[in-house]
PDB file of C-alpha atoms in Angstrom:
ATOM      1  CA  UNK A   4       0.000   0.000   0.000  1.00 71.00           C
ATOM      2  CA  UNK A   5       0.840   3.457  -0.548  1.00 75.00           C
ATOM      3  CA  UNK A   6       1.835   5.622   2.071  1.00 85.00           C
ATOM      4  CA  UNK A   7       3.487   9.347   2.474  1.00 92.00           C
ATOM      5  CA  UNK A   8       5.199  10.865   5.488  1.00 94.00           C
ATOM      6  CA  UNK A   9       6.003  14.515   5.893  1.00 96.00           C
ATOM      7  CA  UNK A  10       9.127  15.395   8.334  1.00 92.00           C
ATOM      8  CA  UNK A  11       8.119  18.156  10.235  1.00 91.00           C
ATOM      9  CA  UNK A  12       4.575  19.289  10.897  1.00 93.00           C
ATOM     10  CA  UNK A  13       5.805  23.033  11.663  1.00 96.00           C
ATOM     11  CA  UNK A  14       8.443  24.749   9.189  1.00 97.00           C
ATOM     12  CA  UNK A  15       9.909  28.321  10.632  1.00 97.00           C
ATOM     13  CA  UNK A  16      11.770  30.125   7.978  1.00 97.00           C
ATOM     14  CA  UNK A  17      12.674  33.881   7.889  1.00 97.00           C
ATOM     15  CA  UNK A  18      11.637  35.826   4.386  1.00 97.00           C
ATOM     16  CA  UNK A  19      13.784  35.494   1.767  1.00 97.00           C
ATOM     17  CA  UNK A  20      15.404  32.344   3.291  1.00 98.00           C
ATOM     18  CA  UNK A  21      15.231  29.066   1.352  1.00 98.00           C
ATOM     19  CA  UNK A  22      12.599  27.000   2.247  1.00 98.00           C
ATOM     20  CA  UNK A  23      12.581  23.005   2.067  1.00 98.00           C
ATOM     21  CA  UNK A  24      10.048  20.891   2.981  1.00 98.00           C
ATOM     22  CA  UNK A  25      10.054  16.925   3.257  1.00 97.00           C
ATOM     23  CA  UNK A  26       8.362  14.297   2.124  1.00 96.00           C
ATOM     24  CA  UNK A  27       9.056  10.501   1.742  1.00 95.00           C
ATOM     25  CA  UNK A  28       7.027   8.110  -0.088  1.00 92.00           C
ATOM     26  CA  UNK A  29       6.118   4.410   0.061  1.00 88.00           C
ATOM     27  CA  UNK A  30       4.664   2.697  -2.636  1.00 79.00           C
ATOM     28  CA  UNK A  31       5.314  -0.817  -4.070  1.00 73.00           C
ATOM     29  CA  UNK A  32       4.732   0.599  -8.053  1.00 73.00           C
ATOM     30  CA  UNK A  33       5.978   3.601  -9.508  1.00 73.00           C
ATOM     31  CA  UNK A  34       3.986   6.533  -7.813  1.00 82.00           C
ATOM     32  CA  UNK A  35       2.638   9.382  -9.198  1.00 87.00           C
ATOM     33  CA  UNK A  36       3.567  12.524  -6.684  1.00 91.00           C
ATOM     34  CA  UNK A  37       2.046  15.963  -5.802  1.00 93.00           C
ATOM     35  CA  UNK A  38       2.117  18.801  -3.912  1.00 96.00           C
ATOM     36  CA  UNK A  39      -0.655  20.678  -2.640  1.00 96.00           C
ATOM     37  CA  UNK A  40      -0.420  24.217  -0.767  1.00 97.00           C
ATOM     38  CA  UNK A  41      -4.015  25.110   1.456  1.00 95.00           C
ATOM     39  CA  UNK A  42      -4.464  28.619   2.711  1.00 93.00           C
ATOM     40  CA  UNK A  43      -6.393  29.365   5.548  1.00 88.00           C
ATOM     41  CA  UNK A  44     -10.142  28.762   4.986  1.00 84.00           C
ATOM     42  CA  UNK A  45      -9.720  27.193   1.326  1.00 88.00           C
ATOM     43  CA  UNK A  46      -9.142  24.171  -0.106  1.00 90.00           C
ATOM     44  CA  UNK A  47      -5.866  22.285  -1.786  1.00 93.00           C
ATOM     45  CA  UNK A  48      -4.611  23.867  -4.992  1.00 94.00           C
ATOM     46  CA  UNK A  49      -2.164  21.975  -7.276  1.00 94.00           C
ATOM     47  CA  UNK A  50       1.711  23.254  -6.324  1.00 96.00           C
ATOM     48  CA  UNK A  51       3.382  20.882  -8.567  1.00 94.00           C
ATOM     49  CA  UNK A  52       3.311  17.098 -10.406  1.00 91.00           C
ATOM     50  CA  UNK A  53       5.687  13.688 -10.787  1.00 90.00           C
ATOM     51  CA  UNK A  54       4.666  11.675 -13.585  1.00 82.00           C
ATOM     52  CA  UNK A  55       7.369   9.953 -14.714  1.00 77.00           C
ATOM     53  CA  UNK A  56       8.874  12.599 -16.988  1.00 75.00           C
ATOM     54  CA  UNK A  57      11.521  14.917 -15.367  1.00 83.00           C
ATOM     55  CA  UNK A  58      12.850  14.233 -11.968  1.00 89.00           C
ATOM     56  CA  UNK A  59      12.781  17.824 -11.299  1.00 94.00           C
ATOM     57  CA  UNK A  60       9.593  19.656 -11.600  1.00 94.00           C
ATOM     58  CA  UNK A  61       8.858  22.848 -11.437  1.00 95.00           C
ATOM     59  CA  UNK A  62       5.391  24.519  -9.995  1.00 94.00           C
ATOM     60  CA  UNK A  63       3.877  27.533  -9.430  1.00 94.00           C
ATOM     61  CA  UNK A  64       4.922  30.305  -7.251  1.00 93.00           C
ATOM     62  CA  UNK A  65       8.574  29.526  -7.624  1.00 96.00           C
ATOM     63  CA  UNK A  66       8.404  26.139  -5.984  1.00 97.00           C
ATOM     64  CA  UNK A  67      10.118  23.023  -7.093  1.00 97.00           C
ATOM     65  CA  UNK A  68      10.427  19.524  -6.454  1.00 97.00           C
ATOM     66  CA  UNK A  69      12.952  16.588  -6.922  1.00 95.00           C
ATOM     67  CA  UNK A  70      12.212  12.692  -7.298  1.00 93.00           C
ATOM     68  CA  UNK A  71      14.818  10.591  -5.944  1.00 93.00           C
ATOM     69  CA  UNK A  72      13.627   7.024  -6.064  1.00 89.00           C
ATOM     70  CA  UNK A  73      16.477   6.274  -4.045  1.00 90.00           C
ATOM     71  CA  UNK A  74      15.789   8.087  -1.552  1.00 92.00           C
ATOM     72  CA  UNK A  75      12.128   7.558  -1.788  1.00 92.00           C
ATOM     73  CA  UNK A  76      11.597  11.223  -1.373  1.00 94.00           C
ATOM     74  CA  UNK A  77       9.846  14.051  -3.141  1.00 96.00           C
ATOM     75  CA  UNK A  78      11.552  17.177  -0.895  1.00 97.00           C
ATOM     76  CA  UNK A  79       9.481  20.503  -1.981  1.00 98.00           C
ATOM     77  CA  UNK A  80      12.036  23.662  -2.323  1.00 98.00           C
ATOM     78  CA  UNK A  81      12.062  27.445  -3.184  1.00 98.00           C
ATOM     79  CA  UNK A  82      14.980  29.505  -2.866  1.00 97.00           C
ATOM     80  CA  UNK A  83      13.329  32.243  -1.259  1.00 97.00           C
ATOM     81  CA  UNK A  84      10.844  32.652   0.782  1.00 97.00           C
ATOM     82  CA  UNK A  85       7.567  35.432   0.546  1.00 97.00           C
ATOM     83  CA  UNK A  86       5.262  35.964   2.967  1.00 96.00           C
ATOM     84  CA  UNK A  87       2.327  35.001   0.883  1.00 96.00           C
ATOM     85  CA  UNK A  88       3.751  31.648   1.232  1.00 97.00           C
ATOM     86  CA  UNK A  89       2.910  30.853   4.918  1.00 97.00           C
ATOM     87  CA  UNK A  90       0.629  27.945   4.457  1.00 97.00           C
ATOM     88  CA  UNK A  91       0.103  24.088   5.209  1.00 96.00           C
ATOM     89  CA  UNK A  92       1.505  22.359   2.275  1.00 98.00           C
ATOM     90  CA  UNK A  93       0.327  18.876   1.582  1.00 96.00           C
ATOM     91  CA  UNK A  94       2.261  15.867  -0.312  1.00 96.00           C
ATOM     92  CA  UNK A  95       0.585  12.837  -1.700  1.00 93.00           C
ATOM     93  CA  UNK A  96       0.622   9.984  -3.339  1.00 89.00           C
ATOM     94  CA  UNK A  97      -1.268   7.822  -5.933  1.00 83.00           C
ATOM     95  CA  UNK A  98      -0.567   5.033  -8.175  1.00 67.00           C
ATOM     96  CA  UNK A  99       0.122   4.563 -11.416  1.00 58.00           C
ATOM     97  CA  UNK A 100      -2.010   2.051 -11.949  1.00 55.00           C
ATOM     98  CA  UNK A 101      -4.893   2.999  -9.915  1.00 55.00           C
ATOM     99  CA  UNK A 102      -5.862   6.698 -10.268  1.00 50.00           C
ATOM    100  CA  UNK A 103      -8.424   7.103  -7.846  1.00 63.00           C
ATOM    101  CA  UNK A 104      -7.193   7.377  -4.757  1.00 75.00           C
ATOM    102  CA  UNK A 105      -5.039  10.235  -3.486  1.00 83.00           C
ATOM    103  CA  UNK A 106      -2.981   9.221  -0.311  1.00 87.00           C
ATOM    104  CA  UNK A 107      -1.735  12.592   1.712  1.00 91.00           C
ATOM    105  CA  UNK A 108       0.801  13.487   3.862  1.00 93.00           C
ATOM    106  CA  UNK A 109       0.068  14.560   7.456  1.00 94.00           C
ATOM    107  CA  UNK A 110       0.678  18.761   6.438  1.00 96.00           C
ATOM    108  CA  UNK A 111       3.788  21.269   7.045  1.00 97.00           C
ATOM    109  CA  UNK A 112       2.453  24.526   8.185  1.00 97.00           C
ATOM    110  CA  UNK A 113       4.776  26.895   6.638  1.00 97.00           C
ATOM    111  CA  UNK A 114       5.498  29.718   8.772  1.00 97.00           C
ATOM    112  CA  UNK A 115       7.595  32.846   7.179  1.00 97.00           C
ATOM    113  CA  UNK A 116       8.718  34.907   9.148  1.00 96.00           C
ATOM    114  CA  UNK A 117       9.856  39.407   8.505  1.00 95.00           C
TER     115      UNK A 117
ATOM    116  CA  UNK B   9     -16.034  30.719 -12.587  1.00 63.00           C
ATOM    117  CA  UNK B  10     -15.411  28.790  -9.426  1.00 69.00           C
ATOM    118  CA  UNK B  11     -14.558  25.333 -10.596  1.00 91.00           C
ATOM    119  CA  UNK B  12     -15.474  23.662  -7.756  1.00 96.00           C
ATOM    120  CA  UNK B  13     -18.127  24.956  -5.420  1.00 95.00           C
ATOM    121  CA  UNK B  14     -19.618  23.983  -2.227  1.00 96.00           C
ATOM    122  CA  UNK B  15     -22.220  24.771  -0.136  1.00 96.00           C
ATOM    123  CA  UNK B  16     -22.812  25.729   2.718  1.00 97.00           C
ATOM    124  CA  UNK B  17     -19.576  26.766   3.749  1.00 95.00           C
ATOM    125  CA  UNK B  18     -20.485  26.396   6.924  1.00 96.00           C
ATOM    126  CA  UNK B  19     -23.121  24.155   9.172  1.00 97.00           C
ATOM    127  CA  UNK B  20     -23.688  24.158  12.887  1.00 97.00           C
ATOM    128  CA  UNK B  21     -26.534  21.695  13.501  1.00 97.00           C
ATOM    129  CA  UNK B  22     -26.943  19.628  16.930  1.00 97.00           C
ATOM    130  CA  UNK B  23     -26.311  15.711  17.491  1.00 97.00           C
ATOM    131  CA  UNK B  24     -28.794  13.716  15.765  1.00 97.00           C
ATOM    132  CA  UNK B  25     -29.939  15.719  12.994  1.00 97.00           C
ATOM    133  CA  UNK B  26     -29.716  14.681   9.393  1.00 97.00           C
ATOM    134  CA  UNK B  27     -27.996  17.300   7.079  1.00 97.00           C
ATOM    135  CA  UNK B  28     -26.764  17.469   3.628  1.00 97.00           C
ATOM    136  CA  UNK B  29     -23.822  19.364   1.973  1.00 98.00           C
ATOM    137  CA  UNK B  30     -23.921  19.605  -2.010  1.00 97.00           C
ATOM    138  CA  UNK B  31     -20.939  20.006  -4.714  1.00 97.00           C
ATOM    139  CA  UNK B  32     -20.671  20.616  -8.041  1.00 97.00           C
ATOM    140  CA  UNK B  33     -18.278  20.926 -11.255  1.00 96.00           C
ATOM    141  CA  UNK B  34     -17.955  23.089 -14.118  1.00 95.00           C
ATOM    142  CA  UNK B  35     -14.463  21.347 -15.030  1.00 93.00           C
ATOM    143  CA  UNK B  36     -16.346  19.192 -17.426  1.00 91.00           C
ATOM    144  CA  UNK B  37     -14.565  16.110 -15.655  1.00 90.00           C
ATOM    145  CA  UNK B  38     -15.815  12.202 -14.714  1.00 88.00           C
ATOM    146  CA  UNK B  39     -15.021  11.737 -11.063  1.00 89.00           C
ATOM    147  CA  UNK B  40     -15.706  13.450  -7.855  1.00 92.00           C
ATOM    148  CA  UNK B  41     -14.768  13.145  -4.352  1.00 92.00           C
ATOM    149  CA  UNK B  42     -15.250  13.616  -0.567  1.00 94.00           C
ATOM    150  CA  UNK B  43     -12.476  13.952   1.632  1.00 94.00           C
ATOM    151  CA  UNK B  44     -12.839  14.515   5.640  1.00 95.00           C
ATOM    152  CA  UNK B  45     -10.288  16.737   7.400  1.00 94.00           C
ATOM    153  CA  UNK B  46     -10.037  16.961  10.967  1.00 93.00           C
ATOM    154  CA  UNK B  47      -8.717  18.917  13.269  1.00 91.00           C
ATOM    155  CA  UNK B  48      -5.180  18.131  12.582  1.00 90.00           C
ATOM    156  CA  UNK B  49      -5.389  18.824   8.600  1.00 90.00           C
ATOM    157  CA  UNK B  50      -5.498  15.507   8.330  1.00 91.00           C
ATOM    158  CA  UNK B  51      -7.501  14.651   4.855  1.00 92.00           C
ATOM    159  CA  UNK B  52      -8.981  11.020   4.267  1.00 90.00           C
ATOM    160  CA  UNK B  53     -10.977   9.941   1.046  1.00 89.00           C
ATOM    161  CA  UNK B  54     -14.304   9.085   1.589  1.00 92.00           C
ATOM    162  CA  UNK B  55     -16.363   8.210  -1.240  1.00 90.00           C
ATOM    163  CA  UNK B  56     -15.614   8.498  -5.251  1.00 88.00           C
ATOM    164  CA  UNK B  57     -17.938   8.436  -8.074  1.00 88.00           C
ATOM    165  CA  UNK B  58     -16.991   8.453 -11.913  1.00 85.00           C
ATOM    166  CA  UNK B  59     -19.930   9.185 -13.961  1.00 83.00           C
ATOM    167  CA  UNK B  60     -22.109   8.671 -11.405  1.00 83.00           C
ATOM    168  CA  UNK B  61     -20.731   5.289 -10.480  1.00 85.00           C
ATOM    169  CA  UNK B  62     -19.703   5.093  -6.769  1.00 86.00           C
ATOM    170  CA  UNK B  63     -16.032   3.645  -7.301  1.00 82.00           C
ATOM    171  CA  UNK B  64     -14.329   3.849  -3.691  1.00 78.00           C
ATOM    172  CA  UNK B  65     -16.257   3.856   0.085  1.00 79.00           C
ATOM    173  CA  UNK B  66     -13.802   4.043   2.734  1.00 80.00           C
ATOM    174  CA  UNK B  67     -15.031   2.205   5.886  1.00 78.00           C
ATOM    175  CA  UNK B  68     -16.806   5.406   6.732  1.00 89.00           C
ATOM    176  CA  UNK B  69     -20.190   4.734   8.630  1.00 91.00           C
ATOM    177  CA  UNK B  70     -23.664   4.151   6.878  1.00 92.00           C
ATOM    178  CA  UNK B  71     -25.062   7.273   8.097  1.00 96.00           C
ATOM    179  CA  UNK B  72     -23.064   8.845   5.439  1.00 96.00           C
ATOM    180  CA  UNK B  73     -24.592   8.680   1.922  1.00 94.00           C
ATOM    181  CA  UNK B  74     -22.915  10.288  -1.618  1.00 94.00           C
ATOM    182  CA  UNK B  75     -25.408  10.866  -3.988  1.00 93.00           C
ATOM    183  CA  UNK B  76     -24.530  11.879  -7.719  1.00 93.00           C
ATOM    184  CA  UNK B  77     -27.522  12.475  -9.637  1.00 92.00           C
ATOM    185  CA  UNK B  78     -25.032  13.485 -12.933  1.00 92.00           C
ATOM    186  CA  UNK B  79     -21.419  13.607 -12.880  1.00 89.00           C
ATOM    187  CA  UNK B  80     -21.595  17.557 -12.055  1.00 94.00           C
ATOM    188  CA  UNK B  81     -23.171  17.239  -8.839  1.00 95.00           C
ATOM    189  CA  UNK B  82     -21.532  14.880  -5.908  1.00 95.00           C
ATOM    190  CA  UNK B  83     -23.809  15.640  -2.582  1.00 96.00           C
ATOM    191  CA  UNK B  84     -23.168  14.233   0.962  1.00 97.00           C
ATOM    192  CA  UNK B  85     -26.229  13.581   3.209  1.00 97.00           C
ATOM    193  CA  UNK B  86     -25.434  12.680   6.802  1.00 97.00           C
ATOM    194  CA  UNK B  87     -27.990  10.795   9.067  1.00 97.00           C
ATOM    195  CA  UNK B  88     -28.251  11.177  12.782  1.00 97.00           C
ATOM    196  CA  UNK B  89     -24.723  13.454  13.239  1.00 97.00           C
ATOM    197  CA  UNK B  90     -21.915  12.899  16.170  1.00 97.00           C
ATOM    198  CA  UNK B  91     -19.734  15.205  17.641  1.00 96.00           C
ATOM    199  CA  UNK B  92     -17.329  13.128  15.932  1.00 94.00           C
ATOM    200  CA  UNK B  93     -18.513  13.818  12.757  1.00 96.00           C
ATOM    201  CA  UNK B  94     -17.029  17.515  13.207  1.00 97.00           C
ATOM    202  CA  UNK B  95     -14.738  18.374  10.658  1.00 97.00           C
ATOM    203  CA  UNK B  96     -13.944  20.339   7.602  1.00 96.00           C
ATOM    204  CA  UNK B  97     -15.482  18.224   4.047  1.00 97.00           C
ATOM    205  CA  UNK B  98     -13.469  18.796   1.269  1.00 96.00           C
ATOM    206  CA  UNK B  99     -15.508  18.132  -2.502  1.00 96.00           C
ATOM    207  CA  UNK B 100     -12.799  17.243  -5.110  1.00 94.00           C
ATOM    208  CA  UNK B 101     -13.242  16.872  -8.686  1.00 92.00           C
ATOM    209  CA  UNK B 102     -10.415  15.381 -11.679  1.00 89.00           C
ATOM    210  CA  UNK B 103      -9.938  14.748 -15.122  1.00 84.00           C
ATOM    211  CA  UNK B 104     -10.098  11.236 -15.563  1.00 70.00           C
ATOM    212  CA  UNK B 105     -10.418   7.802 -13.496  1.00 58.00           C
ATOM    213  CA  UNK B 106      -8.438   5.596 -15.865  1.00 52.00           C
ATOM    214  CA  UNK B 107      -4.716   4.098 -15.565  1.00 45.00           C
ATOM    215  CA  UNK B 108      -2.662   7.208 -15.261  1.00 51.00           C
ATOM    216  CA  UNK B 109      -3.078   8.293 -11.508  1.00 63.00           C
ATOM    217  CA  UNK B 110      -1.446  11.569 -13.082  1.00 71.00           C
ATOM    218  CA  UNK B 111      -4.775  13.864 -13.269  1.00 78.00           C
ATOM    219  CA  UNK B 112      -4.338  16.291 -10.182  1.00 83.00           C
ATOM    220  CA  UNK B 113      -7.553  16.495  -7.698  1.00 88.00           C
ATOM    221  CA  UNK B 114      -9.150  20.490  -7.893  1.00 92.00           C
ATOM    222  CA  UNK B 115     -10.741  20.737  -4.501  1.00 94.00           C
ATOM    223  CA  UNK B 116     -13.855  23.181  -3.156  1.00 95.00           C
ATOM    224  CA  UNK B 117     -13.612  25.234  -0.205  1.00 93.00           C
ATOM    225  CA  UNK B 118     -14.642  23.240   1.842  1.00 95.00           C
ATOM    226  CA  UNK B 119     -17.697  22.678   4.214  1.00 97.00           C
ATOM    227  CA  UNK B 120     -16.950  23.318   7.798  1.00 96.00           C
ATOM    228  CA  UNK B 121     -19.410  20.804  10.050  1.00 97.00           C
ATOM    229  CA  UNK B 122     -19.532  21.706  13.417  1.00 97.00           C
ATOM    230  CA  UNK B 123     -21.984  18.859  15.441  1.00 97.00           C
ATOM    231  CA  UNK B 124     -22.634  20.539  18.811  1.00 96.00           C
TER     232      UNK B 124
END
């Protein structure tokens, strides 16, 4: 079964500082991998994709993620941080043979702070 | 043009009342979703449809029933509520339900219960 774990539920970082946030995966077939960002009050919205194609990919907002199947980790990065980007950020997993369920992570809350 | 919309946004009701919360889709896509999310952000999938077809129920109690009368519309209905049941329910929508696993979920705003 699949599985995701996020290190850290709380991230500190000051603005402008680069921000890295972890996530490992578990999944006994090649996963598909996402990122999700939720601000307060509103739901998930689409940060960024692995499907198979480039280990590095690039979302919006300046973020960026690398697959390492070695690692069995999907780290989320941006080199510096913005306010606007204090947030819980969400990764998950699904399979690629099964597209219908989307596993999540447990949530970093992104704090940034002046 | 919210893709995704939910209402209400938010519902206070007392323990053993039967409410409903209703979704729907202008993405043009085949499958819809419920996810719970409690109080630690925690989300968990509760129901699926594509095209109307219910396609995943995750051991979550009878008292909760999807209904999808087309594939625009998922509603939840929710018999007899628990404190338990509090939470924040999360309508998701996506592209496609076949072999891939690539088409990314676009999520409402979510529904915040609140069972007193």
């Amino acid at each position: 079964a699949q599985s995701v774990t996020q290190l850290g539920s709380h991230v500190s970082v000051s603005e402008g500082a680069l921000v890295l946030l972890r996530c490992n995966y578990s999944s006994s077939v090649p996963p598909y991998l996402f990122w999700y960002v939720q601000y307060p009050n509103q739901g998930l919205q689409l940060l960024l994709k692995y499907t198979s194609a480039a280990t590095l990919v690039k979302g919006i907002n300046g973020f960026e993620a690398e697959f390492k199947k070695s690692e069995t980790s999907f780290h989320l990065t941006k080199p510096s941080a913005h306010m606007s980007d204090a947030a819980e950020y969400f990764c998950a997993v699904s399979r690629m043979d099964s597209s219908y369920k989307l596993i999540f992570g447990s949530g970093t809350r992104l704090l940034v702070r002046p | 043009d919210t893709a995704v919309s939910q209402t209400p946004k938010y519902l206070v009701t007392q323990m053993g009342n039967d409410k409903s919360i209703k979704c729907e889709q202008n993405l043009g896509h085949d499958t819809m979703y419920w996810y719970k999310q409690d109080s630690k952000k925690f989300l968990k999938i509760m129901f699926s449809y594509n095209n109307k077809e219910l396609i995943i129920n995750e051991t979550v109690p009878n008292r909760f029933s999807p209904k999808s009368p087309d594939k625009a519309h998922l509603n939840l209905h929710i018999n007899s509520l628990e404190l338990g049941d509090s939470a924040v329910y999360f309508c998701a929508s996506s592209q496609e339900l076949s072999a891939g696993g690539s088409s990314p979920l676009h999520f409402g705003n979510g529904t915040r219960l609140t069972v007193t």
